[in-house]
Amino acid sequence: MSVIGDRAAKKLEKLMAQEAKAEEKNIKHALKDVQKAEKAVRKSVKAVEKAQKQRDKTLKKEHSSISALNKAKHKHADALEVEAKAGEAASAQRQKEVETDQGVQQARGDLESVQMSMTGNAKDRESRLADVLAHFGQEGAPVPSSAELAASRL
């Protein structure tokens, strides 16, 4: 190989290494997004359970108020209101859990897509590098310009 050919090959290898590093960074970012979404799902599940427990407590309170209805009509009405709010909170938390779960599924799909893209791009880089190295291995082969190397990607 000539000195110019070695430089071009090294430059191409460096460019490909930078591309691989950028893709790895994207993979790490997508993985962090998945982890954040999964954490949010766990948190919302816990919140739903807490809201359900609160609702159950409120129902017990309502039953005791009914048994003492003649003594505490006002207390009974308050308990009904608290129960309704707890039910709304539980419903809202269930909806949030569903939405968060959908976000997790989307993030997993995105991660899989990025991983598949990375694999394909790595194979493409290896193939291009092998082609360039094979081309430079021939005596008298002209050194391609940056534009020609970029065009070979297409």
Short mmCIF file of C-alpha atoms in Angstrom, two decimals:
data_model
loop_
_atom_site.label_atom_id
_atom_site.label_comp_id
_atom_site.label_asym_id
_atom_site.label_seq_id
_atom_site.Cartn_x
_atom_site.Cartn_y
_atom_site.Cartn_z
CA MET A 1 0.00 0.00 0.00
CA SER A 2 1.10 3.53 -0.61
CA VAL A 3 1.37 6.20 2.05
CA ILE A 4 -1.65 8.00 0.62
CA GLY A 5 -3.64 4.76 0.62
CA ASP A 6 -2.73 4.12 4.25
CA ARG A 7 -3.88 7.60 5.22
CA ALA A 8 -7.19 7.22 3.41
CA ALA A 9 -7.75 3.80 4.97
CA LYS A 10 -6.96 5.16 8.43
CA LYS A 11 -9.24 8.14 7.83
CA LEU A 12 -12.03 5.79 6.73
CA GLU A 13 -11.46 3.54 9.73
CA LYS A 14 -11.59 6.58 12.03
CA LEU A 15 -14.82 7.77 10.39
CA MET A 16 -16.38 4.34 10.82
CA ALA A 17 -15.28 4.18 14.46
CA GLN A 18 -16.93 7.55 15.07
CA GLU A 19 -20.15 6.30 13.49
CA ALA A 20 -20.08 3.20 15.66
CA LYS A 21 -19.48 5.30 18.77
CA ALA A 22 -22.42 7.57 17.92
CA GLU A 23 -24.68 4.56 17.44
CA GLU A 24 -23.53 3.09 20.75
CA LYS A 25 -24.41 6.39 22.41
CA ASN A 26 -27.89 6.22 20.86
CA ILE A 27 -28.30 2.66 22.16
CA LYS A 28 -27.34 3.75 25.68
CA HIS A 29 -29.78 6.65 25.50
CA ALA A 30 -32.60 4.39 24.32
CA LEU A 31 -31.80 1.91 27.09
CA LYS A 32 -31.96 4.69 29.68
CA ASP A 33 -35.33 5.76 28.26
CA VAL A 34 -36.61 2.19 28.62
CA GLN A 35 -35.33 2.02 32.19
CA LYS A 36 -36.99 5.34 33.05
CA ALA A 37 -40.26 4.20 31.53
CA GLU A 38 -40.12 0.90 33.43
CA LYS A 39 -39.47 2.80 36.66
CA ALA A 40 -42.46 5.01 35.95
CA VAL A 41 -44.61 1.89 35.43
CA ARG A 42 -43.49 0.46 38.77
CA LYS A 43 -44.23 3.77 40.45
CA SER A 44 -47.69 4.03 38.92
CA VAL A 45 -48.49 0.42 39.90
CA LYS A 46 -47.56 1.27 43.47
CA ALA A 47 -49.69 4.41 43.32
CA VAL A 48 -52.66 2.38 42.02
CA GLU A 49 -52.28 -0.07 44.89
CA LYS A 50 -52.09 2.76 47.37
CA ALA A 51 -55.16 4.41 45.88
CA GLN A 52 -57.04 1.10 45.98
CA LYS A 53 -56.10 0.62 49.64
CA GLN A 54 -57.29 4.15 50.35
CA ARG A 55 -60.53 3.40 48.54
CA ASP A 56 -61.00 0.19 50.56
CA LYS A 57 -60.43 2.11 53.79
CA THR A 58 -62.98 4.67 52.70
CA LEU A 59 -65.51 1.94 51.96
CA LYS A 60 -65.10 0.59 55.50
CA LYS A 61 -65.62 4.05 56.83
CA GLU A 62 -68.77 4.40 54.72
CA HIS A 63 -70.22 1.16 56.14
CA SER A 64 -69.66 2.25 59.71
CA SER A 65 -71.29 5.57 58.88
CA ILE A 66 -74.35 3.80 57.45
CA SER A 67 -74.77 1.75 60.63
CA ALA A 68 -74.73 4.99 62.64
CA LEU A 69 -76.78 6.91 60.07
CA ASN A 70 -79.24 8.33 62.65
CA LYS A 71 -76.34 9.72 64.67
CA ALA A 72 -74.03 10.85 61.87
CA LYS A 73 -75.75 11.72 58.57
CA HIS A 74 -73.21 14.44 57.94
CA LYS A 75 -70.28 12.08 58.54
CA HIS A 76 -71.79 9.60 56.06
CA ALA A 77 -71.98 12.23 53.31
CA ASP A 78 -68.33 13.16 53.90
CA ALA A 79 -67.27 9.53 53.61
CA LEU A 80 -69.12 9.20 50.29
CA GLU A 81 -67.27 12.21 48.97
CA VAL A 82 -63.90 10.81 50.07
CA GLU A 83 -64.75 7.47 48.44
CA ALA A 84 -65.59 9.17 45.16
CA LYS A 85 -62.32 11.08 45.18
CA ALA A 86 -60.36 7.92 45.98
CA GLY A 87 -62.13 6.11 43.12
CA GLU A 88 -61.27 8.94 40.76
CA ALA A 89 -57.67 8.87 41.92
CA ALA A 90 -57.52 5.08 41.42
CA SER A 91 -59.04 5.45 37.96
CA ALA A 92 -56.58 8.21 37.06
CA GLN A 93 -53.68 6.10 38.29
CA ARG A 94 -54.90 3.11 36.24
CA GLN A 95 -55.04 5.30 33.15
CA LYS A 96 -51.55 6.61 33.87
CA GLU A 97 -50.31 3.03 34.29
CA VAL A 98 -51.76 2.08 30.90
CA GLU A 99 -50.19 5.10 29.22
CA THR A 100 -46.84 4.49 30.88
CA ASP A 101 -46.92 0.84 29.86
CA GLN A 102 -47.58 1.92 26.27
CA GLY A 103 -44.57 4.24 26.54
CA VAL A 104 -42.43 1.33 27.74
CA GLN A 105 -43.56 -0.80 24.81
CA GLN A 106 -42.76 2.04 22.40
CA ALA A 107 -39.35 2.57 23.97
CA ARG A 108 -38.60 -1.16 23.71
CA GLY A 109 -39.58 -1.10 20.06
CA ASP A 110 -37.38 1.94 19.48
CA LEU A 111 -34.48 0.22 21.22
CA GLU A 112 -34.91 -2.88 19.08
CA SER A 113 -35.03 -0.75 15.94
CA VAL A 114 -31.86 1.12 16.89
CA GLN A 115 -30.09 -2.16 17.67
CA MET A 116 -31.10 -3.64 14.33
CA SER A 117 -29.99 -0.49 12.55
CA MET A 118 -26.67 -0.56 14.38
CA THR A 119 -26.07 -4.18 13.34
CA GLY A 120 -26.85 -3.39 9.72
CA ASN A 121 -24.67 -0.30 9.73
CA ALA A 122 -21.77 -2.20 11.29
CA LYS A 123 -21.99 -4.87 8.55
CA ASP A 124 -22.16 -2.14 5.92
CA ARG A 125 -19.06 -0.43 7.34
CA GLU A 126 -17.16 -3.71 7.43
CA SER A 127 -18.10 -4.40 3.84
CA ARG A 128 -17.09 -0.92 2.68
CA LEU A 129 -13.81 -1.13 4.56
CA ALA A 130 -13.06 -4.51 3.00
CA ASP A 131 -13.87 -3.09 -0.46
CA VAL A 132 -11.63 -0.07 0.10
CA LEU A 133 -8.79 -2.18 1.47
CA ALA A 134 -9.10 -4.62 -1.44
CA HIS A 135 -9.12 -1.70 -3.86
CA PHE A 136 -5.97 -0.16 -2.35
CA GLY A 137 -4.27 -3.52 -2.38
CA GLN A 138 -4.05 -3.34 -6.19
CA GLU A 139 -0.91 -1.70 -7.58
CA GLY A 140 -1.51 1.65 -9.21
CA ALA A 141 -5.07 2.01 -7.93
CA PRO A 142 -6.05 5.68 -7.54
CA VAL A 143 -6.81 6.93 -4.06
CA PRO A 144 -10.49 7.89 -3.83
CA SER A 145 -11.41 11.38 -2.72
CA SER A 146 -13.65 12.09 0.27
CA ALA A 147 -16.53 12.71 -2.12
CA GLU A 148 -16.00 9.34 -3.78
CA LEU A 149 -15.89 7.62 -0.37
CA ALA A 150 -19.11 9.37 0.64
CA ALA A 151 -20.74 8.41 -2.66
CA SER A 152 -19.79 4.78 -2.09
CA ARG A 153 -22.08 4.78 0.99
CA LEU A 154 -25.13 5.29 -1.22
#
